Amino acid sequence: MRYLMTTRPSDTAPDEKLYAEMGKFIEELTAAGVLLATGGLEPGGVLVRSAGDEITVTDGPFTEAKEAVAGFALVEVRSKEEAIEMARRFRRIVGDGESVVQQVFGP
Amino acid sequence: MPVLDTHRTVTAVWKLESAKIIAALMRMVHDVGLAEELAQDALVAALEQWPSTGVPDNPGAWLTTTAKRRAVDHIRRSQRLTHKQEQLAHGLEQQQAPENDDVLRLMLISCHPVLATEARTAMTLRLLGGLTAEEIARAFLVTATVITQRIAEAKRTLAEEGVPFDLPDGTELAERLSSVLEVIYLIFNEGYSATSGDDLMRPGLCLEALRLGRLLAELAPQEAEAHALVALMEIQASRSAARIGPSGEPVQLHEQNRGRWDQLLIRRGFAAMLRAREAGGPPGPYLLQAAIAVCHAQAPTAEDTDWAQIAALYGALVQLVPTPIVRLNRAVAHGMAYGPQDGLELVDSLTTDPTLRDYHLLPSVRGDLLARLGRHQEARLEFHRAASLTRNAAERAFLHRRADEIEVTSPSGPTLGRAARDFLNRDDLEAATIHSYGQTLRRLCLALGDELPLASLTADQVERVFATTWGETAARTWNRHRSTVRSFCAWASLSDLADGLDRRAETRTRAPVPAPAQLDALWSRPDLPLRERTLWRLLHESTAGVKAVLSLNIEDLDLDERRARTGRTWVTWRSETARLLPQLLAGRTRGPVFVSDRRPGPARTPAPADLCPDTGRRRLSYERAEYLFKETTKLLDPAANGYTLSRLKSLP
């Protein structure tokens, strides 16, 4: 099963050590085939909203920055608990903050 | 509601970590079985403690530390320790050997050639995948007891054979790795095309095989075939969703909705393929198969498939792996590249191969090619025949549907299947005759198809079935099947279809007898196990029947008079047996004289009279005894078949 882990932005700035640890973590998970895709997201982005026939496009940044997503990882695991364990390892590396783990259905 | 179920968390972490933990412990205690037990102890400890203490911050490290501590405790307990050994034990705990080598070693041992294939898969899923016996059993549709026994037996075999723990190198490493690759691909295929049961796929197994493959590729990055296997599996797995239709039926590659192919996995497959090419070396079987999979994955539509390239790759593959199945796939590719007639000619060269006799894909492929050639009647027959051969329910339904989709003017007159049933249902046949006739006709129907119009049955077809099925059998068997066909033809008022079949001369050729000199060579072999030596000597000296000798109990023996009572007569022997028997009995006073090496598994309960009341071992069976003699005498027999036990008594 696949899970998407999204991470909220945090205030702590990443340092050398974090980069190194994260690089190793990503490499390990990729080799094991657990990590299918990962990436960081630009703050804000573009909002596309539809209402009736009308579609409006708005440029960020937006006020609810705390709810935004700063990064994601798509993992393939055998159970929800394994996905949580991956998130746990990730959080241990990045320090204070929040991540959300959701199962992905399809393709 | 708590999000985390502690028990499930423990098992999830266990699945992720168990291979590394067991591998590290194996290095410490040098015994796979013991390493796994100690690791299991750590799992049990976690299951006991975590519900009250909470899940530790780093659960994987907790399990590893706890398991290693158990191993050190074990080493301390099992040795009377000097101070130096104490330090050694401490050192072991601290030692950080390359983890990768440990896991690779565990993989090689789980797939060791001394183990049967089934044992290798069970051991690999258990030790490397962290699966429980129940999970493995569910995947292979057997009971958990079967798996537990298989694993226990495998561990015992490894211990008994004294399989070394060192990493082999050079050619031996390559050979051992190829056994691992084989096991992984076997697991994948069992998941990808479930050979039995109702589901076409068991995705859990595919995923497990993929994980194992990726793990191996990481542990042995220099091995091109490991990367190639990963590429092959990734690309095959990318089609999982597309290859099963809405009601569970298989969708063939050229009819799949390519939009449903998982591009992520395809990309991973391509990447693995690049790594395989970088590793270099001549292309191996997995690389060629992966290259074929890449060809399919690169074609935007089925029509764009580069069949000529695929046919060429199969041509190379057939050189390395000339199995009938590869040849069949090559025929399919040729049919696509150069037209159905080309393909059909290649397929027809396979129809006499006995190994493909019951392989459903052969008639299925033939049906496909025949349909494309407009030979509808024959195509339909082949699809029905394929359906009767497959063990998978979804596939069977699909094949019947394919047959029914073909428009044919319904043949007049009865079919082979119908006629065979009527022939066997007559009142004037005895049960034994029906049984014998039934064997012949069932095989004919399977080979030619139930739906074959009786009127179109030819002597050529019958001859071909006979050659493939009974070509190698004894003359009597051949003649029995032949006379069935003759009676059947007479009954159905057909011309004699056994025309092309010669009656074979039934010279009662006795099984070959070993020459006395060979027997001397046998006795002088130093490595004969005591039981076999005694049994064979006794048979030779007593000239008694094999059954009578195997049924002897210790209570029947009169060692002083060199004789034993069997029924109303006596079995008597001479000096050699007299010398060996006391050694064999080794103090046993009752029960069977000749007992098997092992105690029977719980699933088998022999009669109490066939069990040794002291050791619980069962009486040695005729089959086993015969097998052992044949195996041993293969070297003596010029025909290399080995001799039967009953031959021993007819020697001077």
JSON list of N, CA, C and O in Angstrom, two decimals, chain A residues 1-2 28-37 74 76-82 84-86 88-89 92 107, chain B residues 3-4 8-9 12-13 15-17 55-59 129 131 207-208 211 214 218 262 264-265 267-268:
[
{"chain": "A", "resi": 1, "resn": "MET", "atom": "N", "xyz": [0.84, -1.19, 0.00]},
{"chain": "A", "resi": 1, "resn": "MET", "atom": "CA", "xyz": [0.00, 0.00, 0.00]},
{"chain": "A", "resi": 1, "resn": "MET", "atom": "C", "xyz": [0.88, 1.24, 0.00]},
{"chain": "A", "resi": 1, "resn": "MET", "atom": "O", "xyz": [1.99, 1.21, 0.49]},
{"chain": "A", "resi": 2, "resn": "ARG", "atom": "N", "xyz": [0.30, 2.27, -0.55]},
{"chain": "A", "resi": 2, "resn": "ARG", "atom": "CA", "xyz": [1.06, 3.51, -0.63]},
{"chain": "A", "resi": 2, "resn": "ARG", "atom": "C", "xyz": [0.51, 4.55, 0.35]},
{"chain": "A", "resi": 2, "resn": "ARG", "atom": "O", "xyz": [-0.70, 4.65, 0.55]},
{"chain": "A", "resi": 28, "resn": "GLU", "atom": "N", "xyz": [18.70, 5.43, 1.71]},
{"chain": "A", "resi": 28, "resn": "GLU", "atom": "CA", "xyz": [18.39, 4.11, 2.27]},
{"chain": "A", "resi": 28, "resn": "GLU", "atom": "C", "xyz": [16.98, 3.68, 1.87]},
{"chain": "A", "resi": 28, "resn": "GLU", "atom": "O", "xyz": [16.76, 2.56, 1.42]},
{"chain": "A", "resi": 29, "resn": "LEU", "atom": "N", "xyz": [16.02, 4.59, 2.01]},
{"chain": "A", "resi": 29, "resn": "LEU", "atom": "CA", "xyz": [14.64, 4.24, 1.70]},
{"chain": "A", "resi": 29, "resn": "LEU", "atom": "C", "xyz": [14.43, 4.02, 0.21]},
{"chain": "A", "resi": 29, "resn": "LEU", "atom": "O", "xyz": [13.64, 3.19, -0.20]},
{"chain": "A", "resi": 30, "resn": "THR", "atom": "N", "xyz": [15.14, 4.77, -0.61]},
{"chain": "A", "resi": 30, "resn": "THR", "atom": "CA", "xyz": [15.00, 4.60, -2.05]},
{"chain": "A", "resi": 30, "resn": "THR", "atom": "C", "xyz": [15.53, 3.24, -2.48]},
{"chain": "A", "resi": 30, "resn": "THR", "atom": "O", "xyz": [14.88, 2.51, -3.23]},
{"chain": "A", "resi": 31, "resn": "ALA", "atom": "N", "xyz": [16.70, 2.89, -1.95]},
{"chain": "A", "resi": 31, "resn": "ALA", "atom": "CA", "xyz": [17.30, 1.60, -2.32]},
{"chain": "A", "resi": 31, "resn": "ALA", "atom": "C", "xyz": [16.39, 0.46, -1.91]},
{"chain": "A", "resi": 31, "resn": "ALA", "atom": "O", "xyz": [16.26, -0.53, -2.62]},
{"chain": "A", "resi": 32, "resn": "ALA", "atom": "N", "xyz": [15.74, 0.61, -0.75]},
{"chain": "A", "resi": 32, "resn": "ALA", "atom": "CA", "xyz": [14.86, -0.46, -0.27]},
{"chain": "A", "resi": 32, "resn": "ALA", "atom": "C", "xyz": [13.54, -0.47, -1.02]},
{"chain": "A", "resi": 32, "resn": "ALA", "atom": "O", "xyz": [12.72, -1.34, -0.82]},
{"chain": "A", "resi": 33, "resn": "GLY", "atom": "N", "xyz": [13.34, 0.52, -1.88]},
{"chain": "A", "resi": 33, "resn": "GLY", "atom": "CA", "xyz": [12.10, 0.56, -2.65]},
{"chain": "A", "resi": 33, "resn": "GLY", "atom": "C", "xyz": [10.93, 1.10, -1.85]},
{"chain": "A", "resi": 33, "resn": "GLY", "atom": "O", "xyz": [9.79, 1.07, -2.31]},
{"chain": "A", "resi": 34, "resn": "VAL", "atom": "N", "xyz": [11.20, 1.57, -0.64]},
{"chain": "A", "resi": 34, "resn": "VAL", "atom": "CA", "xyz": [10.12, 2.10, 0.19]},
{"chain": "A", "resi": 34, "resn": "VAL", "atom": "C", "xyz": [9.70, 3.49, -0.33]},
{"chain": "A", "resi": 34, "resn": "VAL", "atom": "O", "xyz": [8.53, 3.78, -0.49]},
{"chain": "A", "resi": 35, "resn": "LEU", "atom": "N", "xyz": [10.70, 4.29, -0.62]},
{"chain": "A", "resi": 35, "resn": "LEU", "atom": "CA", "xyz": [10.42, 5.66, -1.04]},
{"chain": "A", "resi": 35, "resn": "LEU", "atom": "C", "xyz": [10.25, 5.71, -2.56]},
{"chain": "A", "resi": 35, "resn": "LEU", "atom": "O", "xyz": [11.16, 5.40, -3.31]},
{"chain": "A", "resi": 36, "resn": "LEU", "atom": "N", "xyz": [9.07, 6.08, -3.00]},
{"chain": "A", "resi": 36, "resn": "LEU", "atom": "CA", "xyz": [8.80, 6.11, -4.44]},
{"chain": "A", "resi": 36, "resn": "LEU", "atom": "C", "xyz": [9.05, 7.49, -5.02]},
{"chain": "A", "resi": 36, "resn": "LEU", "atom": "O", "xyz": [9.48, 7.64, -6.15]},
{"chain": "A", "resi": 37, "resn": "ALA", "atom": "N", "xyz": [8.72, 8.52, -4.27]},
{"chain": "A", "resi": 37, "resn": "ALA", "atom": "CA", "xyz": [8.93, 9.88, -4.74]},
{"chain": "A", "resi": 37, "resn": "ALA", "atom": "C", "xyz": [8.98, 10.80, -3.54]},
{"chain": "A", "resi": 37, "resn": "ALA", "atom": "O", "xyz": [8.32, 10.54, -2.53]},
{"chain": "A", "resi": 74, "resn": "LEU", "atom": "N", "xyz": [6.20, 9.94, -0.93]},
{"chain": "A", "resi": 74, "resn": "LEU", "atom": "CA", "xyz": [5.28, 8.86, -1.27]},
{"chain": "A", "resi": 74, "resn": "LEU", "atom": "C", "xyz": [6.00, 7.55, -0.98]},
{"chain": "A", "resi": 74, "resn": "LEU", "atom": "O", "xyz": [7.06, 7.29, -1.55]},
{"chain": "A", "resi": 76, "resn": "GLU", "atom": "N", "xyz": [5.91, 3.21, -0.22]},
{"chain": "A", "resi": 76, "resn": "GLU", "atom": "CA", "xyz": [5.22, 1.94, -0.41]},
{"chain": "A", "resi": 76, "resn": "GLU", "atom": "C", "xyz": [5.59, 1.01, 0.72]},
{"chain": "A", "resi": 76, "resn": "GLU", "atom": "O", "xyz": [6.76, 0.66, 0.88]},
{"chain": "A", "resi": 77, "resn": "VAL", "atom": "N", "xyz": [4.60, 0.60, 1.51]},
{"chain": "A", "resi": 77, "resn": "VAL", "atom": "CA", "xyz": [4.86, -0.21, 2.69]},
{"chain": "A", "resi": 77, "resn": "VAL", "atom": "C", "xyz": [3.80, -1.28, 2.82]},
{"chain": "A", "resi": 77, "resn": "VAL", "atom": "O", "xyz": [2.87, -1.34, 2.03]},
{"chain": "A", "resi": 78, "resn": "ARG", "atom": "N", "xyz": [3.96, -2.15, 3.85]},
{"chain": "A", "resi": 78, "resn": "ARG", "atom": "CA", "xyz": [3.03, -3.27, 3.98]},
{"chain": "A", "resi": 78, "resn": "ARG", "atom": "C", "xyz": [1.85, -2.96, 4.91]},
{"chain": "A", "resi": 78, "resn": "ARG", "atom": "O", "xyz": [0.87, -3.68, 4.93]},
{"chain": "A", "resi": 79, "resn": "SER", "atom": "N", "xyz": [1.99, -1.90, 5.73]},
{"chain": "A", "resi": 79, "resn": "SER", "atom": "CA", "xyz": [0.91, -1.61, 6.67]},
{"chain": "A", "resi": 79, "resn": "SER", "atom": "C", "xyz": [0.99, -0.14, 7.09]},
{"chain": "A", "resi": 79, "resn": "SER", "atom": "O", "xyz": [2.00, 0.52, 6.87]},
{"chain": "A", "resi": 80, "resn": "LYS", "atom": "N", "xyz": [-0.11, 0.31, 7.68]},
{"chain": "A", "resi": 80, "resn": "LYS", "atom": "CA", "xyz": [-0.14, 1.69, 8.17]},
{"chain": "A", "resi": 80, "resn": "LYS", "atom": "C", "xyz": [0.96, 1.91, 9.21]},
{"chain": "A", "resi": 80, "resn": "LYS", "atom": "O", "xyz": [1.62, 2.94, 9.24]},
{"chain": "A", "resi": 81, "resn": "GLU", "atom": "N", "xyz": [1.15, 0.88, 10.06]},
{"chain": "A", "resi": 81, "resn": "GLU", "atom": "CA", "xyz": [2.15, 1.00, 11.11]},
{"chain": "A", "resi": 81, "resn": "GLU", "atom": "C", "xyz": [3.55, 1.20, 10.53]},
{"chain": "A", "resi": 81, "resn": "GLU", "atom": "O", "xyz": [4.37, 1.92, 11.09]},
{"chain": "A", "resi": 82, "resn": "GLU", "atom": "N", "xyz": [3.82, 0.54, 9.39]},
{"chain": "A", "resi": 82, "resn": "GLU", "atom": "CA", "xyz": [5.13, 0.75, 8.77]},
{"chain": "A", "resi": 82, "resn": "GLU", "atom": "C", "xyz": [5.27, 2.18, 8.27]},
{"chain": "A", "resi": 82, "resn": "GLU", "atom": "O", "xyz": [6.33, 2.80, 8.39]},
{"chain": "A", "resi": 84, "resn": "ILE", "atom": "N", "xyz": [3.82, 4.73, 9.55]},
{"chain": "A", "resi": 84, "resn": "ILE", "atom": "CA", "xyz": [4.01, 5.57, 10.73]},
{"chain": "A", "resi": 84, "resn": "ILE", "atom": "C", "xyz": [5.45, 5.48, 11.22]},
{"chain": "A", "resi": 84, "resn": "ILE", "atom": "O", "xyz": [6.06, 6.48, 11.61]},
{"chain": "A", "resi": 85, "resn": "GLU", "atom": "N", "xyz": [6.01, 4.26, 11.16]},
{"chain": "A", "resi": 85, "resn": "GLU", "atom": "CA", "xyz": [7.40, 4.09, 11.59]},
{"chain": "A", "resi": 85, "resn": "GLU", "atom": "C", "xyz": [8.34, 4.92, 10.71]},
{"chain": "A", "resi": 85, "resn": "GLU", "atom": "O", "xyz": [9.30, 5.51, 11.19]},
{"chain": "A", "resi": 86, "resn": "MET", "atom": "N", "xyz": [8.03, 5.00, 9.40]},
{"chain": "A", "resi": 86, "resn": "MET", "atom": "CA", "xyz": [8.84, 5.82, 8.50]},
{"chain": "A", "resi": 86, "resn": "MET", "atom": "C", "xyz": [8.73, 7.29, 8.90]},
{"chain": "A", "resi": 86, "resn": "MET", "atom": "O", "xyz": [9.73, 8.02, 8.95]},
{"chain": "A", "resi": 88, "resn": "ARG", "atom": "N", "xyz": [8.00, 8.43, 11.77]},
{"chain": "A", "resi": 88, "resn": "ARG", "atom": "CA", "xyz": [8.67, 8.58, 13.06]},
{"chain": "A", "resi": 88, "resn": "ARG", "atom": "C", "xyz": [10.18, 8.81, 12.84]},
{"chain": "A", "resi": 88, "resn": "ARG", "atom": "O", "xyz": [10.78, 9.68, 13.44]},
{"chain": "A", "resi": 89, "resn": "ARG", "atom": "N", "xyz": [10.75, 8.00, 11.95]},
{"chain": "A", "resi": 89, "resn": "ARG", "atom": "CA", "xyz": [12.19, 8.16, 11.68]},
{"chain": "A", "resi": 89, "resn": "ARG", "atom": "C", "xyz": [12.47, 9.53, 11.05]},
{"chain": "A", "resi": 89, "resn": "ARG", "atom": "O", "xyz": [13.46, 10.18, 11.37]},
{"chain": "A", "resi": 92, "resn": "ARG", "atom": "N", "xyz": [12.32, 12.22, 13.67]},
{"chain": "A", "resi": 92, "resn": "ARG", "atom": "CA", "xyz": [13.49, 12.21, 14.55]},
{"chain": "A", "resi": 92, "resn": "ARG", "atom": "C", "xyz": [14.64, 12.98, 13.92]},
{"chain": "A", "resi": 92, "resn": "ARG", "atom": "O", "xyz": [15.43, 13.59, 14.60]},
{"chain": "A", "resi": 107, "resn": "PRO", "atom": "N", "xyz": [-3.28, 3.47, -8.35]},
{"chain": "A", "resi": 107, "resn": "PRO", "atom": "CA", "xyz": [-3.83, 4.19, -9.50]},
{"chain": "A", "resi": 107, "resn": "PRO", "atom": "C", "xyz": [-4.97, 3.38, -10.15]},
{"chain": "A", "resi": 107, "resn": "PRO", "atom": "O", "xyz": [-5.01, 2.19, -10.00]},
{"chain": "B", "resi": 3, "resn": "VAL", "atom": "N", "xyz": [-4.48, 5.95, 18.10]},
{"chain": "B", "resi": 3, "resn": "VAL", "atom": "CA", "xyz": [-4.17, 5.70, 16.70]},
{"chain": "B", "resi": 3, "resn": "VAL", "atom": "C", "xyz": [-3.29, 4.47, 16.56]},
{"chain": "B", "resi": 3, "resn": "VAL", "atom": "O", "xyz": [-3.42, 3.67, 15.65]},
{"chain": "B", "resi": 4, "resn": "LEU", "atom": "N", "xyz": [-2.39, 4.35, 17.55]},
{"chain": "B", "resi": 4, "resn": "LEU", "atom": "CA", "xyz": [-1.40, 3.30, 17.43]},
{"chain": "B", "resi": 4, "resn": "LEU", "atom": "C", "xyz": [-1.80, 2.09, 18.25]},
{"chain": "B", "resi": 4, "resn": "LEU", "atom": "O", "xyz": [-1.96, 2.18, 19.46]},
{"chain": "B", "resi": 8, "resn": "ARG", "atom": "N", "xyz": [0.38, -3.96, 16.83]},
{"chain": "B", "resi": 8, "resn": "ARG", "atom": "CA", "xyz": [0.63, -3.84, 15.39]},
{"chain": "B", "resi": 8, "resn": "ARG", "atom": "C", "xyz": [1.90, -3.04, 15.12]},
{"chain": "B", "resi": 8, "resn": "ARG", "atom": "O", "xyz": [2.60, -3.30, 14.15]},
{"chain": "B", "resi": 9, "resn": "THR", "atom": "N", "xyz": [2.16, -2.08, 16.00]},
{"chain": "B", "resi": 9, "resn": "THR", "atom": "CA", "xyz": [3.42, -1.33, 15.84]},
{"chain": "B", "resi": 9, "resn": "THR", "atom": "C", "xyz": [4.61, -2.25, 16.02]},
{"chain": "B", "resi": 9, "resn": "THR", "atom": "O", "xyz": [5.56, -2.22, 15.23]},
{"chain": "B", "resi": 12, "resn": "ALA", "atom": "N", "xyz": [5.04, -4.33, 12.96]},
{"chain": "B", "resi": 12, "resn": "ALA", "atom": "CA", "xyz": [5.52, -3.54, 11.81]},
{"chain": "B", "resi": 12, "resn": "ALA", "atom": "C", "xyz": [7.02, -3.29, 11.93]},
{"chain": "B", "resi": 12, "resn": "ALA", "atom": "O", "xyz": [7.77, -3.48, 10.98]},
{"chain": "B", "resi": 13, "resn": "VAL", "atom": "N", "xyz": [7.44, -2.87, 13.13]},
{"chain": "B", "resi": 13, "resn": "VAL", "atom": "CA", "xyz": [8.87, -2.60, 13.33]},
{"chain": "B", "resi": 13, "resn": "VAL", "atom": "C", "xyz": [9.66, -3.89, 13.15]},
{"chain": "B", "resi": 13, "resn": "VAL", "atom": "O", "xyz": [10.72, -3.93, 12.54]},
{"chain": "B", "resi": 15, "resn": "LYS", "atom": "N", "xyz": [8.95, -6.46, 11.25]},
{"chain": "B", "resi": 15, "resn": "LYS", "atom": "CA", "xyz": [9.08, -6.80, 9.83]},
{"chain": "B", "resi": 15, "resn": "LYS", "atom": "C", "xyz": [10.19, -5.98, 9.18]},
{"chain": "B", "resi": 15, "resn": "LYS", "atom": "O", "xyz": [10.91, -6.47, 8.31]},
{"chain": "B", "resi": 16, "resn": "LEU", "atom": "N", "xyz": [10.32, -4.72, 9.60]},
{"chain": "B", "resi": 16, "resn": "LEU", "atom": "CA", "xyz": [11.35, -3.86, 9.01]},
{"chain": "B", "resi": 16, "resn": "LEU", "atom": "C", "xyz": [12.74, -4.24, 9.47]},
{"chain": "B", "resi": 16, "resn": "LEU", "atom": "O", "xyz": [13.71, -4.10, 8.73]},
{"chain": "B", "resi": 17, "resn": "GLU", "atom": "N", "xyz": [12.84, -4.72, 10.71]},
{"chain": "B", "resi": 17, "resn": "GLU", "atom": "CA", "xyz": [14.18, -4.89, 11.31]},
{"chain": "B", "resi": 17, "resn": "GLU", "atom": "C", "xyz": [14.64, -6.32, 11.40]},
{"chain": "B", "resi": 17, "resn": "GLU", "atom": "O", "xyz": [15.84, -6.57, 11.60]},
{"chain": "B", "resi": 55, "resn": "VAL", "atom": "N", "xyz": [5.75, 2.78, 23.25]},
{"chain": "B", "resi": 55, "resn": "VAL", "atom": "CA", "xyz": [6.71, 2.45, 22.20]},
{"chain": "B", "resi": 55, "resn": "VAL", "atom": "C", "xyz": [7.94, 3.32, 22.37]},
{"chain": "B", "resi": 55, "resn": "VAL", "atom": "O", "xyz": [7.83, 4.53, 22.50]},
{"chain": "B", "resi": 56, "resn": "PRO", "atom": "N", "xyz": [9.14, 2.70, 22.43]},
{"chain": "B", "resi": 56, "resn": "PRO", "atom": "CA", "xyz": [10.34, 3.52, 22.62]},
{"chain": "B", "resi": 56, "resn": "PRO", "atom": "C", "xyz": [10.57, 4.47, 21.44]},
{"chain": "B", "resi": 56, "resn": "PRO", "atom": "O", "xyz": [10.02, 4.26, 20.36]},
{"chain": "B", "resi": 57, "resn": "ASP", "atom": "N", "xyz": [11.40, 5.48, 21.68]},
{"chain": "B", "resi": 57, "resn": "ASP", "atom": "CA", "xyz": [11.64, 6.48, 20.64]},
{"chain": "B", "resi": 57, "resn": "ASP", "atom": "C", "xyz": [12.21, 5.87, 19.37]},
{"chain": "B", "resi": 57, "resn": "ASP", "atom": "O", "xyz": [11.88, 6.28, 18.28]},
{"chain": "B", "resi": 58, "resn": "ASN", "atom": "N", "xyz": [13.13, 4.94, 19.59]},
{"chain": "B", "resi": 58, "resn": "ASN", "atom": "CA", "xyz": [13.74, 4.30, 18.43]},
{"chain": "B", "resi": 58, "resn": "ASN", "atom": "C", "xyz": [13.49, 2.80, 18.53]},
{"chain": "B", "resi": 58, "resn": "ASN", "atom": "O", "xyz": [14.33, 2.04, 19.00]},
{"chain": "B", "resi": 59, "resn": "PRO", "atom": "N", "xyz": [12.30, 2.36, 18.10]},
{"chain": "B", "resi": 59, "resn": "PRO", "atom": "CA", "xyz": [11.91, 0.97, 18.36]},
{"chain": "B", "resi": 59, "resn": "PRO", "atom": "C", "xyz": [12.83, -0.05, 17.70]},
{"chain": "B", "resi": 59, "resn": "PRO", "atom": "O", "xyz": [13.10, -1.11, 18.26]},
{"chain": "B", "resi": 129, "resn": "GLY", "atom": "N", "xyz": [11.98, -11.62, 5.07]},
{"chain": "B", "resi": 129, "resn": "GLY", "atom": "CA", "xyz": [10.79, -10.80, 4.94]},
{"chain": "B", "resi": 129, "resn": "GLY", "atom": "C", "xyz": [10.11, -10.55, 6.28]},
{"chain": "B", "resi": 129, "resn": "GLY", "atom": "O", "xyz": [9.23, -9.70, 6.38]},
{"chain": "B", "resi": 131, "resn": "LEU", "atom": "N", "xyz": [8.03, -12.45, 7.70]},
{"chain": "B", "resi": 131, "resn": "LEU", "atom": "CA", "xyz": [6.64, -12.92, 7.69]},
{"chain": "B", "resi": 131, "resn": "LEU", "atom": "C", "xyz": [6.45, -14.04, 8.71]},
{"chain": "B", "resi": 131, "resn": "LEU", "atom": "O", "xyz": [7.37, -14.81, 8.97]},
{"chain": "B", "resi": 207, "resn": "LEU", "atom": "N", "xyz": [4.97, -7.82, -3.79]},
{"chain": "B", "resi": 207, "resn": "LEU", "atom": "CA", "xyz": [5.63, -6.72, -3.10]},
{"chain": "B", "resi": 207, "resn": "LEU", "atom": "C", "xyz": [6.80, -7.25, -2.28]},
{"chain": "B", "resi": 207, "resn": "LEU", "atom": "O", "xyz": [7.88, -6.65, -2.26]},
{"chain": "B", "resi": 208, "resn": "GLU", "atom": "N", "xyz": [6.57, -8.40, -1.64]},
{"chain": "B", "resi": 208, "resn": "GLU", "atom": "CA", "xyz": [7.62, -9.00, -0.82]},
{"chain": "B", "resi": 208, "resn": "GLU", "atom": "C", "xyz": [8.83, -9.36, -1.69]},
{"chain": "B", "resi": 208, "resn": "GLU", "atom": "O", "xyz": [9.97, -9.10, -1.33]},
{"chain": "B", "resi": 211, "resn": "ARG", "atom": "N", "xyz": [10.70, -6.27, -2.66]},
{"chain": "B", "resi": 211, "resn": "ARG", "atom": "CA", "xyz": [11.53, -5.79, -1.54]},
{"chain": "B", "resi": 211, "resn": "ARG", "atom": "C", "xyz": [12.81, -6.60, -1.45]},
{"chain": "B", "resi": 211, "resn": "ARG", "atom": "O", "xyz": [13.91, -6.06, -1.31]},
{"chain": "B", "resi": 214, "resn": "ARG", "atom": "N", "xyz": [15.18, -5.78, -4.38]},
{"chain": "B", "resi": 214, "resn": "ARG", "atom": "CA", "xyz": [15.86, -4.50, -4.19]},
{"chain": "B", "resi": 214, "resn": "ARG", "atom": "C", "xyz": [16.93, -4.61, -3.13]},
{"chain": "B", "resi": 214, "resn": "ARG", "atom": "O", "xyz": [18.03, -4.05, -3.25]},
{"chain": "B", "resi": 218, "resn": "GLU", "atom": "N", "xyz": [21.02, -4.17, -3.59]},
{"chain": "B", "resi": 218, "resn": "GLU", "atom": "CA", "xyz": [21.78, -3.23, -2.79]},
{"chain": "B", "resi": 218, "resn": "GLU", "atom": "C", "xyz": [22.97, -3.93, -2.12]},
{"chain": "B", "resi": 218, "resn": "GLU", "atom": "O", "xyz": [24.05, -3.37, -1.99]},
{"chain": "B", "resi": 262, "resn": "ASP", "atom": "N", "xyz": [1.64, 1.47, -14.00]},
{"chain": "B", "resi": 262, "resn": "ASP", "atom": "CA", "xyz": [2.17, 2.34, -12.97]},
{"chain": "B", "resi": 262, "resn": "ASP", "atom": "C", "xyz": [3.52, 2.92, -13.43]},
{"chain": "B", "resi": 262, "resn": "ASP", "atom": "O", "xyz": [4.53, 2.22, -13.44]},
{"chain": "B", "resi": 264, "resn": "LEU", "atom": "N", "xyz": [5.47, 5.03, -12.10]},
{"chain": "B", "resi": 264, "resn": "LEU", "atom": "CA", "xyz": [6.52, 5.08, -11.08]},
{"chain": "B", "resi": 264, "resn": "LEU", "atom": "C", "xyz": [7.35, 3.80, -11.10]},
{"chain": "B", "resi": 264, "resn": "LEU", "atom": "O", "xyz": [8.58, 3.84, -11.06]},
{"chain": "B", "resi": 265, "resn": "LEU", "atom": "N", "xyz": [6.64, 2.66, -11.16]},
{"chain": "B", "resi": 265, "resn": "LEU", "atom": "CA", "xyz": [7.36, 1.39, -11.15]},
{"chain": "B", "resi": 265, "resn": "LEU", "atom": "C", "xyz": [8.13, 1.19, -12.45]},
{"chain": "B", "resi": 265, "resn": "LEU", "atom": "O", "xyz": [9.23, 0.65, -12.46]},
{"chain": "B", "resi": 267, "resn": "ARG", "atom": "N", "xyz": [9.46, 3.49, -14.22]},
{"chain": "B", "resi": 267, "resn": "ARG", "atom": "CA", "xyz": [10.66, 4.30, -14.14]},
{"chain": "B", "resi": 267, "resn": "ARG", "atom": "C", "xyz": [11.71, 3.63, -13.25]},
{"chain": "B", "resi": 267, "resn": "ARG", "atom": "O", "xyz": [12.89, 3.62, -13.56]},
{"chain": "B", "resi": 268, "resn": "ARG", "atom": "N", "xyz": [11.24, 3.06, -12.15]},
{"chain": "B", "resi": 268, "resn": "ARG", "atom": "CA", "xyz": [12.17, 2.33, -11.28]},
{"chain": "B", "resi": 268, "resn": "ARG", "atom": "C", "xyz": [12.79, 1.16, -12.03]},
{"chain": "B", "resi": 268, "resn": "ARG", "atom": "O", "xyz": [13.97, 0.86, -11.87]}
]
